[in-house]
């Protein structure tokens, strides 16, 4: 095995990225307190060419030192918008025809491995605060809830890890099940 060089990776420029088709998936960050987690969301969204990121409530906005540290330039390539209130973001997404899915442990949630049983729609994935999760008011307005099954002694994943897992599964369903 030989690792690929940067030249062999055939990376696109920011301008080329902005003009390429995007997966119809939006990340909604509901009161995320860690700039490092926010930066990771930008980097993951760039990696899967997701449509946009909605930053809501106390979620910091670029340019923020911690966001820039983990985003490594993805704040330049990814489109994002800020909403003071997450419900305003949810309402806008619903008007634009998105199915809004909370990523949370909740009654009535479906396991991530079962998303293949559902038709793909334009999707907004809501990720909540590191301590409190997706806010109760937002949970009342979502169209559904997906949960990452876990089998260890802990009952949650770091948001950046969870976001990567869930974003990949939804991206994969969009990209490869056409």
Tab-separated table of N, CA and C in Angstrom:
chain	number	residue	atom	x	y	z
A	1	UNK	N	0.837	-1.196	0.000
A	1	UNK	CA	0.000	0.000	0.000
A	1	UNK	C	0.868	1.240	0.000
A	2	UNK	N	0.374	2.242	-0.678
A	2	UNK	CA	1.033	3.537	-0.703
A	2	UNK	C	-0.048	4.600	-0.565
A	3	UNK	N	0.147	5.499	0.384
A	3	UNK	CA	-0.824	6.587	0.560
A	3	UNK	C	-0.815	7.486	-0.672
A	4	UNK	N	-1.978	8.065	-0.963
A	4	UNK	CA	-2.080	9.006	-2.071
A	4	UNK	C	-1.467	10.346	-1.686
A	5	UNK	N	-0.830	10.977	-2.625
A	5	UNK	CA	-0.304	12.321	-2.406
A	5	UNK	C	-1.459	13.320	-2.534
A	6	UNK	N	-1.241	14.536	-2.089
A	6	UNK	CA	-2.276	15.570	-2.221
A	6	UNK	C	-2.678	15.757	-3.677
A	7	UNK	N	-1.708	15.707	-4.587
A	7	UNK	CA	-2.015	15.861	-6.007
A	7	UNK	C	-2.897	14.712	-6.514
A	8	UNK	N	-2.624	13.501	-6.049
A	8	UNK	CA	-3.390	12.327	-6.482
A	8	UNK	C	-4.823	12.321	-5.951
A	9	UNK	N	-5.096	13.093	-4.909
A	9	UNK	CA	-6.444	13.148	-4.341
A	9	UNK	C	-7.424	13.910	-5.235
A	10	UNK	N	-6.904	14.687	-6.177
A	10	UNK	CA	-7.744	15.443	-7.117
A	10	UNK	C	-8.788	16.305	-6.411
A	11	UNK	N	-8.359	17.025	-5.416
A	11	UNK	CA	-9.279	17.894	-4.688
A	11	UNK	C	-9.748	19.031	-5.584
A	12	UNK	N	-10.996	19.397	-5.405
A	12	UNK	CA	-11.547	20.517	-6.157
A	12	UNK	C	-11.292	21.812	-5.397
A	13	UNK	N	-11.300	22.920	-6.092
A	13	UNK	CA	-11.150	24.223	-5.450
A	13	UNK	C	-12.465	24.585	-4.748
A	14	UNK	N	-12.418	25.598	-3.907
A	14	UNK	CA	-13.636	26.069	-3.232
A	14	UNK	C	-14.669	26.493	-4.266
A	15	UNK	N	-14.246	27.209	-5.305
A	15	UNK	CA	-15.190	27.646	-6.339
A	15	UNK	C	-15.809	26.455	-7.075
A	16	UNK	N	-14.985	25.462	-7.405
A	16	UNK	CA	-15.516	24.263	-8.072
A	16	UNK	C	-16.503	23.537	-7.155
A	17	UNK	N	-16.165	23.456	-5.869
A	17	UNK	CA	-17.046	22.803	-4.901
A	17	UNK	C	-18.387	23.523	-4.815
A	18	UNK	N	-18.347	24.851	-4.747
A	18	UNK	CA	-19.587	25.620	-4.617
A	18	UNK	C	-20.497	25.424	-5.826
A	19	UNK	N	-19.921	25.127	-6.986
A	19	UNK	CA	-20.710	24.959	-8.206
A	19	UNK	C	-21.129	23.524	-8.492
A	20	UNK	N	-20.659	22.573	-7.708
A	20	UNK	CA	-21.028	21.174	-7.973
A	20	UNK	C	-22.345	20.837	-7.287
A	21	UNK	N	-23.051	19.831	-7.769
A	21	UNK	CA	-24.310	19.419	-7.129
A	21	UNK	C	-24.063	18.969	-5.690
A	22	UNK	N	-25.016	19.268	-4.840
A	22	UNK	CA	-24.917	18.920	-3.417
A	22	UNK	C	-25.984	17.903	-3.051
A	23	UNK	N	-25.676	17.118	-2.033
A	23	UNK	CA	-26.665	16.207	-1.474
A	23	UNK	C	-27.740	17.060	-0.796
A	24	UNK	N	-29.018	16.773	-1.014
A	24	UNK	CA	-30.095	17.587	-0.429
A	24	UNK	C	-30.283	17.279	1.063
A	25	UNK	N	-29.201	17.510	1.803
A	25	UNK	CA	-29.172	17.258	3.242
A	25	UNK	C	-28.642	18.507	3.925
A	26	UNK	N	-29.373	18.967	4.931
A	26	UNK	CA	-28.983	20.143	5.708
A	26	UNK	C	-28.725	19.699	7.146
A	27	UNK	N	-27.654	20.203	7.731
A	27	UNK	CA	-27.378	19.962	9.148
A	27	UNK	C	-27.914	21.140	9.941
A	28	UNK	N	-28.661	20.866	10.998
A	28	UNK	CA	-29.175	21.900	11.893
A	28	UNK	C	-28.512	21.682	13.245
A	29	UNK	N	-27.748	22.670	13.693
A	29	UNK	CA	-27.055	22.573	14.972
A	29	UNK	C	-27.824	23.399	15.998
A	30	UNK	N	-28.491	22.706	16.897
A	30	UNK	CA	-29.388	23.295	17.896
A	30	UNK	C	-28.635	23.556	19.199
A	31	UNK	N	-28.135	24.774	19.345
A	31	UNK	CA	-27.468	25.198	20.591
A	31	UNK	C	-26.240	24.357	20.944
A	32	UNK	N	-25.363	24.179	19.981
A	32	UNK	CA	-24.110	23.452	20.205
A	32	UNK	C	-23.127	24.401	20.886
A	33	UNK	N	-22.553	23.959	21.986
A	33	UNK	CA	-21.692	24.862	22.762
A	33	UNK	C	-20.229	24.806	22.384
A	34	UNK	N	-19.757	23.715	21.784
A	34	UNK	CA	-18.334	23.571	21.476
A	34	UNK	C	-18.018	23.997	20.054
A	35	UNK	N	-17.144	24.970	19.941
A	35	UNK	CA	-16.686	25.394	18.621
A	35	UNK	C	-15.981	24.276	17.876
A	36	UNK	N	-15.320	23.375	18.611
A	36	UNK	CA	-14.639	22.244	17.975
A	36	UNK	C	-15.655	21.310	17.319
A	37	UNK	N	-16.779	21.073	17.981
A	37	UNK	CA	-17.839	20.246	17.390
A	37	UNK	C	-18.447	20.931	16.168
A	38	UNK	N	-18.601	22.232	16.230
A	38	UNK	CA	-19.161	22.986	15.097
A	38	UNK	C	-18.212	22.893	13.899
A	39	UNK	N	-16.926	23.081	14.151
A	39	UNK	CA	-15.932	22.961	13.085
A	39	UNK	C	-15.928	21.578	12.464
A	40	UNK	N	-16.083	20.557	13.298
A	40	UNK	CA	-16.163	19.187	12.783
A	40	UNK	C	-17.391	19.008	11.901
A	41	UNK	N	-18.505	19.645	12.270
A	41	UNK	CA	-19.712	19.572	11.439
A	41	UNK	C	-19.443	20.189	10.065
A	42	UNK	N	-18.741	21.317	10.033
A	42	UNK	CA	-18.401	21.944	8.748
A	42	UNK	C	-17.546	21.002	7.900
A	43	UNK	N	-16.567	20.387	8.527
A	43	UNK	CA	-15.659	19.511	7.784
A	43	UNK	C	-16.393	18.280	7.259
A	44	UNK	N	-17.272	17.699	8.062
A	44	UNK	CA	-18.058	16.543	7.632
A	44	UNK	C	-19.008	16.934	6.499
A	45	UNK	N	-19.668	18.080	6.638
A	45	UNK	CA	-20.586	18.542	5.594
A	45	UNK	C	-19.856	18.754	4.273
A	46	UNK	N	-18.651	19.285	4.332
A	46	UNK	CA	-17.835	19.460	3.132
A	46	UNK	C	-17.469	18.099	2.543
A	47	UNK	N	-17.062	17.161	3.386
A	47	UNK	CA	-16.621	15.849	2.910
A	47	UNK	C	-17.717	15.139	2.123
A	48	UNK	N	-18.965	15.293	2.548
A	48	UNK	CA	-20.077	14.618	1.881
A	48	UNK	C	-20.847	15.550	0.940
A	49	UNK	N	-20.316	16.746	0.704
A	49	UNK	CA	-20.957	17.729	-0.193
A	49	UNK	C	-22.425	17.928	0.167
A	50	UNK	N	-22.666	18.182	1.460
A	50	UNK	CA	-24.028	18.453	1.904
A	50	UNK	C	-24.417	19.863	1.501
A	51	UNK	N	-25.704	20.121	1.470
A	51	UNK	CA	-26.210	21.388	0.950
A	51	UNK	C	-25.873	22.604	1.814
A	52	UNK	N	-26.095	22.493	3.129
A	52	UNK	CA	-25.964	23.686	3.960
A	52	UNK	C	-25.933	23.299	5.432
A	53	UNK	N	-25.500	24.248	6.256
A	53	UNK	CA	-25.538	24.092	7.708
A	53	UNK	C	-26.337	25.253	8.288
A	54	UNK	N	-27.256	24.938	9.186
A	54	UNK	CA	-28.004	25.956	9.922
A	54	UNK	C	-27.457	25.990	11.350
A	55	UNK	N	-26.921	27.124	11.744
A	55	UNK	CA	-26.388	27.333	13.090
A	55	UNK	C	-27.456	28.057	13.894
A	56	UNK	N	-27.815	27.508	15.049
A	56	UNK	CA	-28.958	28.048	15.785
A	56	UNK	C	-28.634	28.301	17.259
A	57	UNK	N	-29.264	29.359	17.806
A	57	UNK	CA	-29.153	29.653	19.228
A	57	UNK	C	-27.749	30.038	19.626
A	58	UNK	N	-27.219	29.349	20.655
A	58	UNK	CA	-25.882	29.679	21.162
A	58	UNK	C	-24.759	29.128	20.288
A	59	UNK	N	-25.095	28.388	19.249
A	59	UNK	CA	-24.084	27.824	18.355
A	59	UNK	C	-23.252	28.965	17.770
A	60	UNK	N	-21.946	28.880	17.949
A	60	UNK	CA	-21.041	29.918	17.442
A	60	UNK	C	-21.026	29.917	15.918
A	61	UNK	N	-20.608	31.056	15.373
A	61	UNK	CA	-20.544	31.239	13.927
A	61	UNK	C	-19.096	31.516	13.515
A	62	UNK	N	-18.734	31.118	12.302
A	62	UNK	CA	-17.411	31.488	11.798
A	62	UNK	C	-17.341	33.005	11.607
A	63	UNK	N	-16.209	33.632	11.736
A	63	UNK	CA	-14.943	33.013	12.115
A	63	UNK	C	-14.833	32.940	13.634
A	64	UNK	N	-14.618	31.788	14.131
A	64	UNK	CA	-14.438	31.538	15.559
A	64	UNK	C	-13.225	30.617	15.648
A	65	UNK	N	-12.315	30.922	16.535
A	65	UNK	CA	-11.031	30.218	16.613
A	65	UNK	C	-11.201	28.696	16.663
A	66	UNK	N	-12.076	28.192	17.527
A	66	UNK	CA	-12.248	26.745	17.652
A	66	UNK	C	-12.896	26.126	16.411
A	67	UNK	N	-13.841	26.849	15.813
A	67	UNK	CA	-14.466	26.349	14.579
A	67	UNK	C	-13.411	26.222	13.487
A	68	UNK	N	-12.630	27.270	13.312
A	68	UNK	CA	-11.615	27.276	12.257
A	68	UNK	C	-10.563	26.190	12.477
A	69	UNK	N	-10.261	25.887	13.738
A	69	UNK	CA	-9.249	24.875	14.074
A	69	UNK	C	-9.632	23.502	13.538
A	70	UNK	N	-10.899	23.106	13.698
A	70	UNK	CA	-11.303	21.769	13.246
A	70	UNK	C	-11.903	21.766	11.842
A	71	UNK	N	-12.416	22.885	11.391
A	71	UNK	CA	-13.007	22.941	10.044
A	71	UNK	C	-11.939	22.893	8.962
A	72	UNK	N	-10.765	23.389	9.257
A	72	UNK	CA	-9.636	23.407	8.329
A	72	UNK	C	-10.057	23.887	6.930
A	73	UNK	N	-10.704	25.036	6.863
A	73	UNK	CA	-11.073	25.635	5.583
A	73	UNK	C	-12.488	25.344	5.115
A	74	UNK	N	-13.185	24.412	5.763
A	74	UNK	CA	-14.536	24.058	5.314
A	74	UNK	C	-15.537	25.186	5.549
A	75	UNK	N	-15.207	26.161	6.381
A	75	UNK	CA	-16.106	27.306	6.548
A	75	UNK	C	-16.134	28.159	5.278
A	76	UNK	N	-15.114	28.025	4.429
A	76	UNK	CA	-15.097	28.744	3.153
A	76	UNK	C	-15.910	28.031	2.085
A	77	UNK	N	-15.943	26.705	2.152
A	77	UNK	CA	-16.623	25.938	1.103
A	77	UNK	C	-18.097	25.688	1.398
A	78	UNK	N	-18.455	25.611	2.665
A	78	UNK	CA	-19.833	25.267	3.030
A	78	UNK	C	-20.712	26.506	3.184
A	79	UNK	N	-21.909	26.431	2.624
A	79	UNK	CA	-22.904	27.480	2.849
A	79	UNK	C	-23.501	27.276	4.235
A	80	UNK	N	-23.711	28.364	4.946
A	80	UNK	CA	-24.315	28.284	6.272
A	80	UNK	C	-25.145	29.531	6.517
A	81	UNK	N	-26.068	29.409	7.466
A	81	UNK	CA	-26.920	30.520	7.858
A	81	UNK	C	-27.154	30.413	9.360
A	82	UNK	N	-27.348	31.555	10.000
A	82	UNK	CA	-27.569	31.579	11.445
A	82	UNK	C	-29.018	31.948	11.754
A	83	UNK	N	-29.613	31.249	12.723
A	83	UNK	CA	-30.942	31.548	13.243
A	83	UNK	C	-30.839	31.700	14.749
A	84	UNK	N	-31.378	32.766	15.273
A	84	UNK	CA	-31.382	32.946	16.724
A	84	UNK	C	-32.230	31.862	17.395
A	85	UNK	N	-33.306	31.470	16.714
A	85	UNK	CA	-34.231	30.488	17.264
A	85	UNK	C	-34.289	29.276	16.339
A	86	UNK	N	-34.040	28.089	16.888
A	86	UNK	CA	-34.031	26.866	16.086
A	86	UNK	C	-35.385	26.602	15.436
A	87	UNK	N	-36.476	26.957	16.114
A	87	UNK	CA	-37.804	26.732	15.529
A	87	UNK	C	-37.990	27.518	14.240
A	88	UNK	N	-37.412	28.710	14.157
A	88	UNK	CA	-37.480	29.479	12.916
A	88	UNK	C	-36.775	28.725	11.783
A	89	UNK	N	-35.651	28.105	12.098
A	89	UNK	CA	-34.928	27.312	11.097
A	89	UNK	C	-35.767	26.122	10.652
A	90	UNK	N	-36.366	25.431	11.609
A	90	UNK	CA	-37.203	24.262	11.306
A	90	UNK	C	-38.373	24.665	10.412
A	91	UNK	N	-39.038	25.767	10.756
A	91	UNK	CA	-40.176	26.231	9.952
A	91	UNK	C	-39.753	26.571	8.531
A	92	UNK	N	-38.595	27.214	8.364
A	92	UNK	CA	-38.117	27.550	7.017
A	92	UNK	C	-37.833	26.278	6.218
A	93	UNK	N	-37.184	25.323	6.855
A	93	UNK	CA	-36.870	24.076	6.164
A	93	UNK	C	-38.133	23.333	5.735
A	94	UNK	N	-39.144	23.315	6.592
A	94	UNK	CA	-40.401	22.647	6.239
A	94	UNK	C	-41.072	23.354	5.053
A	95	UNK	N	-41.032	24.673	5.050
A	95	UNK	CA	-41.604	25.424	3.921
A	95	UNK	C	-40.889	25.096	2.622
A	96	UNK	N	-39.585	24.788	2.719
A	96	UNK	CA	-38.788	24.457	1.539
A	96	UNK	C	-38.882	22.968	1.177
A	97	UNK	N	-39.742	22.224	1.887
A	97	UNK	CA	-39.991	20.838	1.541
A	97	UNK	C	-39.059	19.810	2.157
A	98	UNK	N	-38.343	20.187	3.185
A	98	UNK	CA	-37.447	19.242	3.859
A	98	UNK	C	-38.214	18.424	4.889
A	99	UNK	N	-37.849	17.158	4.992
A	99	UNK	CA	-38.292	16.324	6.100
A	99	UNK	C	-37.288	16.583	7.222
A	100	UNK	N	-37.777	16.984	8.389
A	100	UNK	CA	-36.904	17.362	9.502
A	100	UNK	C	-36.821	16.193	10.478
A	101	UNK	N	-35.606	15.686	10.654
A	101	UNK	CA	-35.357	14.511	11.482
A	101	UNK	C	-34.414	14.881	12.625
A	102	UNK	N	-34.867	14.691	13.858
A	102	UNK	CA	-33.998	14.887	15.018
A	102	UNK	C	-33.112	13.655	15.169
A	103	UNK	N	-31.896	13.875	15.615
A	103	UNK	CA	-30.993	12.777	15.950
A	103	UNK	C	-30.942	12.760	17.470
A	104	UNK	N	-31.698	11.820	18.037
A	104	UNK	CA	-31.926	11.856	19.488
A	104	UNK	C	-32.424	10.500	19.970
A	105	UNK	N	-32.222	10.240	21.229
A	105	UNK	CA	-32.792	9.057	21.868
A	105	UNK	C	-34.162	9.471	22.398
A	106	UNK	N	-35.210	8.904	21.802
A	106	UNK	CA	-36.562	9.338	22.150
A	106	UNK	C	-37.555	8.215	21.894
A	107	UNK	N	-38.694	8.284	22.564
A	107	UNK	CA	-39.776	7.346	22.280
A	107	UNK	C	-40.208	7.552	20.833
A	108	UNK	N	-40.360	6.449	20.122
A	108	UNK	CA	-40.800	6.540	18.739
A	108	UNK	C	-39.681	6.767	17.738
A	109	UNK	N	-38.431	6.841	18.197
A	109	UNK	CA	-37.331	7.011	17.242
A	109	UNK	C	-37.133	5.707	16.479
A	110	UNK	N	-36.510	5.799	15.313
A	110	UNK	CA	-36.201	4.591	14.562
A	110	UNK	C	-34.680	4.434	14.511
A	111	UNK	N	-34.197	3.192	14.531
A	111	UNK	CA	-32.754	2.974	14.510
A	111	UNK	C	-32.160	3.372	13.158
A	112	UNK	N	-30.970	3.910	13.197
A	112	UNK	CA	-30.305	4.408	11.990
A	112	UNK	C	-30.253	3.355	10.889
A	113	UNK	N	-30.062	2.114	11.239
A	113	UNK	CA	-29.959	1.076	10.208
A	113	UNK	C	-31.270	0.886	9.453
A	114	UNK	N	-32.373	1.433	9.946
A	114	UNK	CA	-33.665	1.286	9.273
A	114	UNK	C	-33.991	2.423	8.310
A	115	UNK	N	-33.081	3.365	8.092
A	115	UNK	CA	-33.407	4.438	7.144
A	115	UNK	C	-33.546	3.907	5.732
A	116	UNK	N	-32.965	2.745	5.448
A	116	UNK	CA	-33.107	2.170	4.114
A	116	UNK	C	-34.538	1.760	3.816
A	117	UNK	N	-35.346	1.611	4.842
A	117	UNK	CA	-36.746	1.223	4.651
A	117	UNK	C	-37.637	2.415	4.303
A	118	UNK	N	-37.062	3.604	4.232
A	118	UNK	CA	-37.839	4.808	3.959
A	118	UNK	C	-37.383	5.426	2.638
A	119	UNK	N	-38.303	6.035	1.897
A	119	UNK	CA	-37.889	6.706	0.667
A	119	UNK	C	-37.038	7.933	1.005
A	120	UNK	N	-36.065	8.238	0.151
A	120	UNK	CA	-35.233	9.416	0.421
A	120	UNK	C	-35.990	10.683	0.057
A	121	UNK	N	-35.938	11.645	0.935
A	121	UNK	CA	-36.514	12.971	0.705
A	121	UNK	C	-35.455	14.004	1.068
A	122	UNK	N	-35.674	15.245	0.641
A	122	UNK	CA	-34.797	16.312	1.127
A	122	UNK	C	-34.864	16.252	2.650
A	123	UNK	N	-33.700	16.202	3.292
A	123	UNK	CA	-33.672	15.929	4.724
A	123	UNK	C	-32.863	16.968	5.483
A	124	UNK	N	-33.403	17.395	6.621
A	124	UNK	CA	-32.678	18.239	7.569
A	124	UNK	C	-32.465	17.401	8.822
A	125	UNK	N	-31.204	17.266	9.221
A	125	UNK	CA	-30.847	16.477	10.402
A	125	UNK	C	-30.527	17.427	11.544
A	126	UNK	N	-31.269	17.306	12.646
A	126	UNK	CA	-31.115	18.211	13.791
A	126	UNK	C	-30.272	17.531	14.864
A	127	UNK	N	-29.170	18.170	15.218
A	127	UNK	CA	-28.278	17.695	16.273
A	127	UNK	C	-28.346	18.676	17.427
A	128	UNK	N	-28.482	18.144	18.651
A	128	UNK	CA	-28.699	18.991	19.816
A	128	UNK	C	-27.474	19.242	20.664
A	129	UNK	N	-27.689	20.071	21.654
A	129	UNK	CA	-26.688	20.461	22.635
A	129	UNK	C	-26.000	19.244	23.240
A	130	UNK	N	-24.716	19.392	23.515
A	130	UNK	CA	-23.903	18.296	24.027
A	130	UNK	C	-24.407	17.732	25.353
A	131	UNK	N	-25.090	18.526	26.155
A	131	UNK	CA	-25.586	18.067	27.452
A	131	UNK	C	-27.086	17.798	27.414
A	132	UNK	N	-27.848	18.721	26.866
A	132	UNK	CA	-29.311	18.631	26.904
A	132	UNK	C	-29.938	17.967	25.682
A	133	UNK	N	-29.166	17.785	24.635
A	133	UNK	CA	-29.702	17.189	23.417
A	133	UNK	C	-30.553	18.175	22.627
A	134	UNK	N	-31.360	17.647	21.712
A	134	UNK	CA	-32.275	18.472	20.921
A	134	UNK	C	-33.329	19.013	21.882
A	135	UNK	N	-33.594	20.304	21.798
A	135	UNK	CA	-34.528	20.934	22.737
A	135	UNK	C	-35.936	20.347	22.606
A	136	UNK	N	-36.664	20.331	23.724
A	136	UNK	CA	-38.026	19.783	23.746
A	136	UNK	C	-38.942	20.493	22.761
A	137	UNK	N	-38.806	21.820	22.643
A	137	UNK	CA	-39.673	22.557	21.715
A	137	UNK	C	-39.414	22.144	20.271
A	138	UNK	N	-38.161	21.852	19.940
A	138	UNK	CA	-37.838	21.392	18.588
A	138	UNK	C	-38.357	19.970	18.383
A	139	UNK	N	-38.209	19.117	19.398
A	139	UNK	CA	-38.683	17.732	19.295
A	139	UNK	C	-40.168	17.669	18.964
A	140	UNK	N	-40.942	18.631	19.447
A	140	UNK	CA	-42.380	18.658	19.166
A	140	UNK	C	-42.685	18.976	17.697
A	141	UNK	N	-41.719	19.560	16.985
A	141	UNK	CA	-41.962	20.020	15.614
A	141	UNK	C	-41.318	19.165	14.525
A	142	UNK	N	-40.461	18.205	14.911
A	142	UNK	CA	-39.776	17.407	13.898
A	142	UNK	C	-40.734	16.383	13.276
A	143	UNK	N	-40.352	15.911	12.086
A	143	UNK	CA	-41.155	14.919	11.369
A	143	UNK	C	-40.820	13.496	11.777
A	144	UNK	N	-39.702	13.330	12.444
A	144	UNK	CA	-39.275	12.006	12.871
A	144	UNK	C	-38.000	12.123	13.676
A	145	UNK	N	-37.561	10.973	14.170
A	145	UNK	CA	-36.384	10.957	15.029
A	145	UNK	C	-35.597	9.683	14.758
A	146	UNK	N	-34.311	9.835	14.513
A	146	UNK	CA	-33.433	8.695	14.272
A	146	UNK	C	-32.464	8.565	15.441
A	147	UNK	N	-32.100	7.334	15.734
A	147	UNK	CA	-31.215	7.054	16.863
A	147	UNK	C	-30.089	6.128	16.412
A	148	UNK	N	-28.874	6.432	16.846
A	148	UNK	CA	-27.732	5.564	16.567
A	148	UNK	C	-27.704	4.489	17.657
A	149	UNK	N	-27.895	3.220	17.307
A	149	UNK	CA	-27.870	2.165	18.320
A	149	UNK	C	-26.495	2.104	18.998
A	150	UNK	N	-26.502	1.850	20.286
A	150	UNK	CA	-25.255	1.759	21.046
A	150	UNK	C	-25.326	0.548	21.964
A	151	UNK	N	-24.184	-0.068	22.197
A	151	UNK	CA	-24.163	-1.349	22.893
A	151	UNK	C	-23.187	-1.391	24.065
A	152	UNK	N	-22.616	-0.259	24.433
A	152	UNK	CA	-21.654	-0.224	25.522
A	152	UNK	C	-22.253	0.325	26.794
A	153	UNK	N	-21.391	0.778	27.691
A	153	UNK	CA	-21.846	1.306	28.977
A	153	UNK	C	-22.268	2.769	28.889
A	154	UNK	N	-21.858	3.455	27.865
A	154	UNK	CA	-22.237	4.859	27.679
A	154	UNK	C	-23.521	4.917	26.853
A	155	UNK	N	-24.249	5.978	27.011
A	155	UNK	CA	-25.536	6.096	26.318
A	155	UNK	C	-25.559	7.219	25.303
A	156	UNK	N	-24.378	7.755	24.972
A	156	UNK	CA	-24.346	8.802	23.957
A	156	UNK	C	-22.972	8.837	23.308
A	157	UNK	N	-22.926	9.450	22.152
A	157	UNK	CA	-21.685	9.676	21.424
A	157	UNK	C	-21.392	11.170	21.412
A	158	UNK	N	-20.135	11.528	21.262
A	158	UNK	CA	-19.811	12.934	21.032
A	158	UNK	C	-20.533	13.364	19.754
A	159	UNK	N	-21.032	14.595	19.739
A	159	UNK	CA	-21.819	15.059	18.591
A	159	UNK	C	-21.050	14.956	17.281
A	160	UNK	N	-19.750	15.235	17.283
A	160	UNK	CA	-19.012	15.176	16.026
A	160	UNK	C	-18.933	13.743	15.498
A	161	UNK	N	-18.823	12.768	16.388
A	161	UNK	CA	-18.806	11.361	15.981
A	161	UNK	C	-20.196	10.960	15.472
A	162	UNK	N	-21.215	11.288	16.249
A	162	UNK	CA	-22.597	10.972	15.874
A	162	UNK	C	-22.952	11.614	14.536
A	163	UNK	N	-22.590	12.869	14.376
A	163	UNK	CA	-22.893	13.596	13.142
A	163	UNK	C	-22.240	12.921	11.941
A	164	UNK	N	-20.995	12.480	12.103
A	164	UNK	CA	-20.311	11.799	11.008
A	164	UNK	C	-20.991	10.502	10.617
A	165	UNK	N	-21.396	9.730	11.615
A	165	UNK	CA	-22.067	8.456	11.357
A	165	UNK	C	-23.396	8.687	10.642
A	166	UNK	N	-24.206	9.586	11.181
A	166	UNK	CA	-25.545	9.820	10.629
A	166	UNK	C	-25.463	10.486	9.252
A	167	UNK	N	-24.591	11.474	9.116
A	167	UNK	CA	-24.450	12.149	7.817
A	167	UNK	C	-24.032	11.149	6.736
A	168	UNK	N	-23.101	10.273	7.058
A	168	UNK	CA	-22.665	9.266	6.081
A	168	UNK	C	-23.829	8.369	5.668
A	169	UNK	N	-24.612	7.890	6.623
A	169	UNK	CA	-25.716	6.992	6.305
A	169	UNK	C	-26.758	7.679	5.410
A	170	UNK	N	-27.088	8.931	5.701
A	170	UNK	CA	-28.062	9.642	4.863
A	170	UNK	C	-27.466	9.977	3.500
A	171	UNK	N	-26.194	10.378	3.476
A	171	UNK	CA	-25.529	10.658	2.203
A	171	UNK	C	-25.494	9.393	1.344
A	172	UNK	N	-25.110	8.290	1.950
A	172	UNK	CA	-25.009	7.007	1.241
A	172	UNK	C	-26.365	6.620	0.657
A	173	UNK	N	-27.416	6.806	1.427
A	173	UNK	CA	-28.759	6.477	0.937
A	173	UNK	C	-29.111	7.356	-0.266
A	174	UNK	N	-28.779	8.643	-0.195
A	174	UNK	CA	-29.057	9.556	-1.316
A	174	UNK	C	-28.208	9.206	-2.527
A	175	UNK	N	-26.929	9.012	-2.326
A	175	UNK	CA	-25.980	8.846	-3.428
A	175	UNK	C	-26.093	7.496	-4.129
A	176	UNK	N	-26.286	6.434	-3.358
A	176	UNK	CA	-26.141	5.102	-3.924
A	176	UNK	C	-27.437	4.317	-4.069
A	177	UNK	N	-28.559	4.878	-3.690
A	177	UNK	CA	-29.802	4.103	-3.812
A	177	UNK	C	-30.724	4.666	-4.883
A	178	UNK	N	-30.155	5.384	-5.810
A	178	UNK	CA	-30.959	5.971	-6.896
A	178	UNK	C	-31.273	4.935	-7.958
